[in-house]
mmCIF file of C-alpha atoms in Angstrom:
data_model
loop_
_atom_site.group_PDB
_atom_site.id
_atom_site.type_symbol
_atom_site.label_atom_id
_atom_site.label_comp_id
_atom_site.label_asym_id
_atom_site.label_seq_id
_atom_site.Cartn_x
_atom_site.Cartn_y
_atom_site.Cartn_z
ATOM 1 C CA MET A 1 -138.590 27.238 -67.066
ATOM 2 C CA GLN A 2 -137.731 25.147 -64.145
ATOM 3 C CA ALA A 3 -134.435 22.933 -64.371
ATOM 4 C CA ALA A 4 -134.623 19.110 -64.400
ATOM 5 C CA ASN A 5 -133.834 17.678 -61.001
ATOM 6 C CA PRO A 6 -133.788 13.805 -61.571
ATOM 7 C CA ARG A 7 -133.405 13.085 -57.920
ATOM 8 C CA ARG A 8 -136.893 15.013 -57.240
ATOM 9 C CA GLY A 9 -138.148 13.248 -60.500
ATOM 10 C CA TYR A 10 -137.441 9.769 -59.183
ATOM 11 C CA ILE A 11 -138.912 10.562 -55.698
ATOM 12 C CA LEU A 12 -142.155 11.535 -57.249
ATOM 13 C CA GLY A 13 -142.346 9.085 -59.803
ATOM 14 C CA LEU A 14 -141.728 6.449 -57.408
ATOM 15 C CA SER A 15 -144.302 7.805 -55.027
ATOM 16 C CA ALA A 16 -146.960 8.093 -57.922
ATOM 17 C CA TYR A 17 -146.133 4.388 -58.954
ATOM 18 C CA VAL A 18 -146.144 2.980 -55.235
ATOM 19 C CA ILE A 19 -149.429 4.815 -54.451
ATOM 20 C CA TRP A 20 -151.071 3.300 -57.576
ATOM 21 C CA GLY A 21 -149.743 -0.099 -56.847
ATOM 22 C CA LEU A 22 -151.367 -0.156 -53.141
ATOM 23 C CA PHE A 23 -154.355 1.133 -54.554
ATOM 24 C CA PRO A 24 -155.686 -2.635 -53.505
ATOM 25 C CA LEU A 25 -155.371 -1.929 -49.849
ATOM 26 C CA TYR A 26 -157.506 1.226 -50.163
ATOM 27 C CA PHE A 27 -160.183 -0.696 -52.281
ATOM 28 C CA LYS A 28 -160.358 -3.602 -49.982
ATOM 29 C CA ALA A 29 -160.889 -1.265 -47.057
ATOM 30 C CA ILE A 30 -164.372 -0.294 -48.619
ATOM 31 C CA ALA A 31 -164.833 -3.754 -49.977
ATOM 32 C CA SER A 32 -168.250 -3.907 -48.548
ATOM 33 C CA VAL A 33 -169.410 -1.000 -50.946
ATOM 34 C CA PRO A 34 -170.238 -2.414 -54.219
ATOM 35 C CA ALA A 35 -167.846 -1.427 -57.195
ATOM 36 C CA ALA A 36 -170.252 0.814 -58.871
ATOM 37 C CA GLU A 37 -171.006 2.868 -55.793
ATOM 38 C CA ILE A 38 -167.361 3.282 -55.106
ATOM 39 C CA ILE A 39 -166.785 4.608 -58.729
ATOM 40 C CA VAL A 40 -169.822 7.038 -58.469
ATOM 41 C CA HIS A 41 -168.132 8.434 -55.384
ATOM 42 C CA ARG A 42 -164.769 8.512 -56.956
ATOM 43 C CA VAL A 43 -166.244 10.570 -59.712
ATOM 44 C CA LEU A 44 -168.148 12.811 -57.433
ATOM 45 C CA TRP A 45 -165.016 13.427 -54.874
ATOM 46 C CA SER A 46 -162.356 13.739 -57.592
ATOM 47 C CA ALA A 47 -164.393 16.279 -59.427
ATOM 48 C CA LEU A 48 -164.773 18.524 -56.308
ATOM 49 C CA PHE A 49 -161.295 18.120 -55.108
ATOM 50 C CA GLY A 50 -159.802 18.584 -58.661
ATOM 51 C CA GLY A 51 -162.024 21.750 -59.004
ATOM 52 C CA LEU A 52 -160.387 23.092 -55.710
ATOM 53 C CA LEU A 53 -157.056 21.876 -56.941
ATOM 54 C CA LEU A 54 -157.196 23.849 -59.955
ATOM 55 C CA LEU A 55 -157.893 27.103 -57.890
ATOM 56 C CA VAL A 56 -154.701 26.589 -56.471
ATOM 57 C CA TRP A 57 -152.573 25.035 -59.282
ATOM 58 C CA LYS A 58 -153.328 27.698 -61.855
ATOM 59 C CA HIS A 59 -153.358 26.516 -65.542
ATOM 60 C CA PRO A 60 -153.772 29.717 -67.244
ATOM 61 C CA GLY A 61 -156.230 29.782 -70.442
ATOM 62 C CA TRP A 62 -157.257 26.164 -70.030
ATOM 63 C CA TRP A 63 -161.172 26.742 -70.124
ATOM 64 C CA ARG A 64 -160.883 29.036 -73.081
ATOM 65 C CA GLU A 65 -159.020 26.682 -75.238
ATOM 66 C CA LEU A 66 -161.632 24.026 -74.454
ATOM 67 C CA ARG A 67 -164.484 26.462 -74.854
ATOM 68 C CA ASP A 68 -162.931 27.439 -78.381
ATOM 69 C CA ASN A 69 -162.161 23.842 -79.384
ATOM 70 C CA PRO A 70 -165.648 21.790 -78.783
ATOM 71 C CA LYS A 71 -164.020 18.983 -80.520
ATOM 72 C CA ARG A 72 -161.718 18.594 -77.365
ATOM 73 C CA LEU A 73 -164.667 18.630 -75.039
ATOM 74 C CA ALA A 74 -166.363 15.571 -77.215
ATOM 75 C CA ILE A 75 -162.920 13.601 -76.895
ATOM 76 C CA LEU A 76 -162.726 14.411 -73.010
ATOM 77 C CA ALA A 77 -166.264 13.006 -72.766
ATOM 78 C CA LEU A 78 -165.049 9.725 -74.666
ATOM 79 C CA SER A 79 -161.947 9.701 -72.504
ATOM 80 C CA GLY A 80 -163.755 10.240 -69.406
ATOM 81 C CA SER A 81 -166.069 7.283 -70.224
ATOM 82 C CA LEU A 82 -163.105 5.076 -71.046
ATOM 83 C CA ILE A 83 -161.462 5.814 -67.944
ATOM 84 C CA ALA A 84 -164.707 5.179 -65.691
ATOM 85 C CA GLY A 85 -164.855 1.789 -67.260
ATOM 86 C CA ASN A 86 -161.382 1.087 -66.308
ATOM 87 C CA TRP A 87 -161.838 2.227 -62.639
ATOM 88 C CA LEU A 88 -165.051 0.333 -62.265
ATOM 89 C CA THR A 89 -163.291 -3.190 -64.044
ATOM 90 C CA TYR A 90 -160.174 -2.283 -61.426
ATOM 91 C CA VAL A 91 -162.468 -1.848 -58.457
ATOM 92 C CA TRP A 92 -164.444 -5.164 -59.127
ATOM 93 C CA SER A 93 -161.312 -7.194 -59.884
ATOM 94 C CA VAL A 94 -159.955 -6.214 -56.671
ATOM 95 C CA ASN A 95 -162.769 -6.736 -54.420
ATOM 96 C CA SER A 96 -163.723 -10.024 -56.319
ATOM 97 C CA GLY A 97 -160.458 -11.807 -55.536
ATOM 98 C CA ARG A 98 -158.872 -11.354 -59.105
ATOM 99 C CA MET A 99 -156.069 -8.993 -58.431
ATOM 100 C CA LEU A 100 -153.604 -11.361 -60.539
ATOM 101 C CA GLU A 101 -155.505 -10.749 -63.406
ATOM 102 C CA ALA A 102 -155.745 -6.847 -62.923
ATOM 103 C CA SER A 103 -151.973 -6.891 -62.383
ATOM 104 C CA LEU A 104 -151.558 -8.755 -65.476
ATOM 105 C CA GLY A 105 -153.687 -6.382 -67.382
ATOM 106 C CA TYR A 106 -151.408 -3.506 -66.491
ATOM 107 C CA TYR A 107 -148.022 -5.551 -67.446
ATOM 108 C CA ILE A 108 -149.793 -6.052 -70.848
ATOM 109 C CA ASN A 109 -150.799 -2.243 -71.324
ATOM 110 C CA PRO A 110 -147.466 -1.085 -72.740
ATOM 111 C CA LEU A 111 -147.388 -3.592 -75.652
ATOM 112 C CA VAL A 112 -151.172 -2.714 -76.162
ATOM 113 C CA ASN A 113 -150.015 0.872 -76.582
ATOM 114 C CA VAL A 114 -147.088 -0.384 -79.172
ATOM 115 C CA LEU A 115 -149.831 -2.267 -81.115
ATOM 116 C CA LEU A 116 -152.233 0.843 -81.306
ATOM 117 C CA GLY A 117 -149.581 3.135 -82.210
ATOM 118 C CA MET A 118 -149.050 0.617 -85.365
ATOM 119 C CA LEU A 119 -152.662 0.040 -86.169
ATOM 120 C CA ILE A 120 -154.370 3.573 -85.472
ATOM 121 C CA LEU A 121 -151.326 5.912 -85.799
ATOM 122 C CA GLY A 122 -149.343 4.084 -88.619
ATOM 123 C CA GLU A 123 -146.274 3.949 -86.447
ATOM 124 C CA ARG A 124 -143.752 1.193 -87.711
ATOM 125 C CA LEU A 125 -142.630 -1.562 -85.154
ATOM 126 C CA ARG A 126 -138.995 -2.306 -84.927
ATOM 127 C CA ARG A 127 -137.956 -5.924 -84.959
ATOM 128 C CA LEU A 128 -137.636 -6.135 -81.140
ATOM 129 C CA GLN A 129 -141.192 -4.636 -80.729
ATOM 130 C CA TRP A 130 -142.460 -7.471 -83.128
ATOM 131 C CA VAL A 131 -140.696 -10.141 -80.703
ATOM 132 C CA ALA A 132 -141.937 -8.050 -77.867
ATOM 133 C CA VAL A 133 -145.636 -8.332 -78.835
ATOM 134 C CA GLY A 134 -145.418 -11.694 -80.114
ATOM 135 C CA LEU A 135 -144.296 -13.090 -76.742
ATOM 136 C CA ALA A 136 -147.223 -11.317 -75.139
ATOM 137 C CA ALA A 137 -149.657 -12.906 -77.588
ATOM 138 C CA VAL A 138 -148.281 -16.315 -76.836
ATOM 139 C CA GLY A 139 -148.870 -15.662 -73.137
ATOM 140 C CA VAL A 140 -152.383 -14.451 -73.534
ATOM 141 C CA ALA A 141 -152.875 -17.526 -76.145
ATOM 142 C CA GLN A 142 -151.711 -19.811 -73.324
ATOM 143 C CA GLN A 143 -154.064 -18.386 -71.038
ATOM 144 C CA VAL A 144 -156.851 -19.150 -73.302
ATOM 145 C CA TRP A 145 -156.151 -22.512 -73.967
ATOM 146 C CA GLN A 146 -155.098 -23.749 -70.384
ATOM 147 C CA VAL A 147 -158.285 -21.828 -68.849
ATOM 148 C CA GLY A 148 -160.469 -22.254 -71.986
ATOM 149 C CA SER A 149 -161.629 -18.381 -71.892
ATOM 150 C CA LEU A 150 -160.104 -15.104 -72.353
ATOM 151 C CA PRO A 151 -158.347 -13.246 -69.645
ATOM 152 C CA TRP A 152 -160.898 -10.660 -70.159
ATOM 153 C CA VAL A 153 -160.183 -8.620 -66.941
ATOM 154 C CA SER A 154 -156.570 -8.178 -68.105
ATOM 155 C CA LEU A 155 -157.851 -7.440 -71.494
ATOM 156 C CA VAL A 156 -160.297 -4.847 -70.483
ATOM 157 C CA LEU A 157 -157.882 -2.847 -68.401
ATOM 158 C CA ALA A 158 -155.137 -2.972 -70.914
ATOM 159 C CA LEU A 159 -157.389 -1.751 -73.785
ATOM 160 C CA THR A 160 -159.311 0.756 -72.009
ATOM 161 C CA PHE A 161 -156.447 2.222 -70.652
ATOM 162 C CA GLY A 162 -154.524 1.976 -73.816
ATOM 163 C CA PHE A 163 -157.181 3.595 -75.745
ATOM 164 C CA TYR A 164 -157.725 6.211 -73.242
ATOM 165 C CA GLY A 165 -154.028 7.370 -73.406
ATOM 166 C CA LEU A 166 -154.461 7.292 -77.324
ATOM 167 C CA ILE A 167 -157.657 9.387 -77.322
ATOM 168 C CA ARG A 168 -155.789 11.794 -74.811
ATOM 169 C CA LYS A 169 -153.135 12.200 -77.254
ATOM 170 C CA GLN A 170 -155.563 13.592 -79.625
ATOM 171 C CA ALA A 171 -156.785 16.308 -77.147
ATOM 172 C CA PRO A 172 -153.812 18.890 -75.949
ATOM 173 C CA VAL A 173 -155.090 19.395 -72.866
ATOM 174 C CA LYS A 174 -152.959 19.440 -69.834
ATOM 175 C CA ALA A 175 -153.442 16.390 -67.213
ATOM 176 C CA LEU A 176 -155.074 18.269 -64.358
ATOM 177 C CA PRO A 177 -157.505 20.197 -66.358
ATOM 178 C CA GLY A 178 -158.356 17.414 -68.403
ATOM 179 C CA LEU A 179 -158.970 14.834 -65.732
ATOM 180 C CA VAL A 180 -161.179 17.639 -63.982
ATOM 181 C CA VAL A 181 -163.419 18.056 -67.005
ATOM 182 C CA GLU A 182 -163.426 14.264 -67.920
ATOM 183 C CA THR A 183 -164.785 13.757 -64.010
ATOM 184 C CA TRP A 184 -167.393 16.872 -64.354
ATOM 185 C CA MET A 185 -168.631 15.170 -67.541
ATOM 186 C CA LEU A 186 -169.366 12.243 -65.550
ATOM 187 C CA VAL A 187 -171.029 14.073 -62.528
ATOM 188 C CA PRO A 188 -174.655 13.890 -64.240
ATOM 189 C CA ILE A 189 -174.436 10.188 -64.561
ATOM 190 C CA ALA A 190 -173.129 9.585 -61.047
ATOM 191 C CA LEU A 191 -175.951 11.723 -59.466
ATOM 192 C CA ALA A 192 -178.157 9.997 -61.472
ATOM 193 C CA TRP A 193 -176.929 6.759 -60.372
ATOM 194 C CA LEU A 194 -177.780 7.568 -56.894
ATOM 195 C CA LEU A 195 -180.847 9.259 -57.153
ATOM 196 C CA LEU A 196 -182.075 5.621 -59.092
ATOM 197 C CA ASN A 197 -180.602 3.527 -56.081
ATOM 198 C CA PRO A 198 -182.089 4.856 -52.894
ATOM 199 C CA THR A 199 -181.024 1.746 -51.338
ATOM 200 C CA ALA A 200 -177.344 2.311 -52.039
ATOM 201 C CA HIS A 201 -175.002 2.526 -48.703
ATOM 202 C CA SER A 202 -174.273 6.044 -49.351
ATOM 203 C CA ALA A 203 -178.097 7.077 -49.505
ATOM 204 C CA ASN A 204 -178.440 5.987 -45.703
ATOM 205 C CA MET A 205 -177.794 8.672 -43.427
ATOM 206 C CA ALA A 206 -176.398 6.341 -40.950
ATOM 207 C CA PHE A 207 -173.784 5.403 -43.166
ATOM 208 C CA TRP A 208 -172.037 8.803 -43.087
ATOM 209 C CA SER A 209 -171.183 8.243 -39.139
ATOM 210 C CA THR A 210 -169.154 5.075 -40.325
ATOM 211 C CA SER A 211 -165.486 5.075 -41.401
ATOM 212 C CA GLU A 212 -166.393 3.552 -44.695
ATOM 213 C CA ALA A 213 -167.823 7.052 -45.547
ATOM 214 C CA TRP A 214 -164.445 8.762 -44.764
ATOM 215 C CA TRP A 215 -162.922 6.149 -47.162
ATOM 216 C CA LEU A 216 -165.369 6.990 -49.927
ATOM 217 C CA VAL A 217 -164.487 10.919 -49.547
ATOM 218 C CA ALA A 218 -160.934 10.048 -49.761
ATOM 219 C CA ALA A 219 -161.603 8.777 -53.107
ATOM 220 C CA GLY A 220 -160.703 12.365 -54.550
ATOM 221 C CA PRO A 221 -157.420 12.835 -53.050
ATOM 222 C CA VAL A 222 -156.522 9.440 -53.663
ATOM 223 C CA THR A 223 -157.037 9.639 -57.386
ATOM 224 C CA LEU A 224 -155.513 13.247 -57.857
ATOM 225 C CA ILE A 225 -152.514 12.715 -55.659
ATOM 226 C CA PRO A 226 -150.547 10.204 -57.467
ATOM 227 C CA LEU A 227 -151.668 12.093 -60.711
ATOM 228 C CA VAL A 228 -149.948 15.414 -59.393
ATOM 229 C CA CYS A 229 -146.749 13.420 -58.540
ATOM 230 C CA PHE A 230 -146.858 11.848 -61.720
ATOM 231 C CA ASN A 231 -146.924 14.978 -63.850
ATOM 232 C CA ALA A 232 -144.552 16.624 -61.647
ATOM 233 C CA ALA A 233 -141.942 13.822 -61.987
ATOM 234 C CA ALA A 234 -142.645 13.946 -65.791
ATOM 235 C CA ARG A 235 -140.817 17.426 -65.578
ATOM 236 C CA HIS A 236 -137.893 16.037 -64.361
ATOM 237 C CA LEU A 237 -137.132 12.789 -66.143
ATOM 238 C CA PRO A 238 -137.136 11.491 -69.589
ATOM 239 C CA TYR A 239 -140.509 9.624 -70.682
ATOM 240 C CA THR A 240 -138.838 6.383 -71.088
ATOM 241 C CA THR A 241 -137.501 6.518 -67.365
ATOM 242 C CA LEU A 242 -141.339 7.048 -66.447
ATOM 243 C CA GLY A 243 -142.063 3.698 -68.719
ATOM 244 C CA PHE A 244 -139.781 1.567 -66.720
ATOM 245 C CA LEU A 245 -141.017 2.976 -63.377
ATOM 246 C CA GLN A 246 -144.807 2.003 -64.360
ATOM 247 C CA TYR A 247 -143.873 -1.715 -63.798
ATOM 248 C CA LEU A 248 -143.679 -1.192 -60.156
ATOM 249 C CA ALA A 249 -147.502 -0.736 -59.871
ATOM 250 C CA PRO A 250 -148.695 -4.162 -61.237
ATOM 251 C CA THR A 251 -145.682 -5.738 -59.498
ATOM 252 C CA LEU A 252 -146.900 -4.329 -56.197
ATOM 253 C CA VAL A 253 -150.414 -5.555 -57.027
ATOM 254 C CA LEU A 254 -149.224 -9.010 -57.915
ATOM 255 C CA LEU A 255 -147.273 -9.447 -54.513
ATOM 256 C CA GLN A 256 -150.363 -8.329 -52.731
ATOM 257 C CA ALA A 257 -152.452 -10.483 -54.280
ATOM 258 C CA VAL A 258 -150.164 -13.861 -53.502
ATOM 259 C CA LEU A 259 -148.793 -12.778 -50.281
ATOM 260 C CA LEU A 260 -151.609 -10.857 -48.481
ATOM 261 C CA PHE A 261 -154.834 -11.974 -50.032
ATOM 262 C CA GLY A 262 -154.240 -15.405 -50.671
ATOM 263 C CA GLU A 263 -154.627 -15.711 -54.333
ATOM 264 C CA HIS A 264 -153.167 -18.779 -55.863
ATOM 265 C CA MET A 265 -150.953 -18.530 -59.055
ATOM 266 C CA THR A 266 -151.640 -21.639 -60.931
ATOM 267 C CA PRO A 267 -148.755 -23.208 -63.441
ATOM 268 C CA ALA A 268 -151.078 -21.899 -66.237
ATOM 269 C CA SER A 269 -151.026 -18.186 -64.905
ATOM 270 C CA LEU A 270 -147.457 -18.563 -64.158
ATOM 271 C CA VAL A 271 -146.197 -19.446 -67.799
ATOM 272 C CA ALA A 272 -148.667 -16.615 -69.055
ATOM 273 C CA PHE A 273 -146.719 -14.364 -66.711
ATOM 274 C CA VAL A 274 -143.692 -15.608 -67.763
ATOM 275 C CA PHE A 275 -144.167 -14.886 -71.539
ATOM 276 C CA ILE A 276 -145.565 -11.222 -70.620
ATOM 277 C CA TRP A 277 -142.470 -10.635 -68.529
ATOM 278 C CA ALA A 278 -140.253 -12.043 -71.436
ATOM 279 C CA GLY A 279 -142.151 -9.622 -73.585
ATOM 280 C CA LEU A 280 -141.735 -6.590 -71.255
ATOM 281 C CA ALA A 281 -137.912 -7.313 -70.932
ATOM 282 C CA VAL A 282 -137.541 -6.961 -74.979
ATOM 283 C CA TYR A 283 -139.693 -4.155 -75.108
ATOM 284 C CA SER A 284 -137.540 -2.677 -72.579
ATOM 285 C CA ILE A 285 -134.188 -3.471 -73.946
ATOM 286 C CA ASP A 286 -135.619 -1.937 -77.379
ATOM 287 C CA ALA A 287 -136.383 1.316 -75.755
ATOM 288 C CA TRP A 288 -133.184 1.550 -73.873
ATOM 289 C CA LEU A 289 -131.260 0.717 -77.431
ATOM 290 C CA SER A 290 -133.324 3.355 -79.110
ATOM 291 C CA LEU A 291 -132.584 5.891 -76.464
ATOM 292 C CA ARG A 292 -128.721 5.163 -76.706
ATOM 293 C CA LYS A 293 -128.939 5.514 -80.403
ATOM 294 C CA ARG A 294 -130.874 8.950 -80.010
#
């Protein structure tokens, strides 16, 4: 077994989260393509590049295990649907000028995971975890009171990704084979969408001579590279450390929204973010104290 190398782990982990945090720049480059069509190509090219990567990065016996456990295939079909919904919401929010809501969703996500662990897996919350969840709930409630509606983009992103992780926990399949199977199960739907939408950008042959076509093809490696970095980092770093690094991605999205794309953070939104950040601070302190005890 390969010895842990924390320095390599930090480099790989930071690389993964920086790439994820800079995704808005990629999606803005193909903003003229509808979000649904971007996701269709993300599925197709991820399936293709993922299949090729599996030929190089061997995972012996992964298909036999899935074939002998049809229940795992059903679980991956469900998790694939959730991640596709998450992708679609995220791309739409970025290209619709709602990046602040998208970043808020991924700040909320760790606290959603804590709640799902309690409600579905029967895990007990520690006192500080209750405080963290309570602060996040106040932030969401404040947003509802000020704006008059739920921050649905944030909640959809947090819940779909939270349930995605929960469901994948029930299927002991490694990350790359699992992602490849998930995307290949979505390929028939993606192809059907293209057949039913003959006026789509990518259905026009002239489109494939433009730079946007290459950006769509890049959806495969853009999806897979940070995943490979993340899984390599997980072999060298404690999972708690990776949990702290994950806040880098929504922070980069937030900074791009305000500094590059001119989204305005209203006082009401700022108050909601402050409560969410306070909840994350308490959550992080609790995780650190728990790690020290162990």
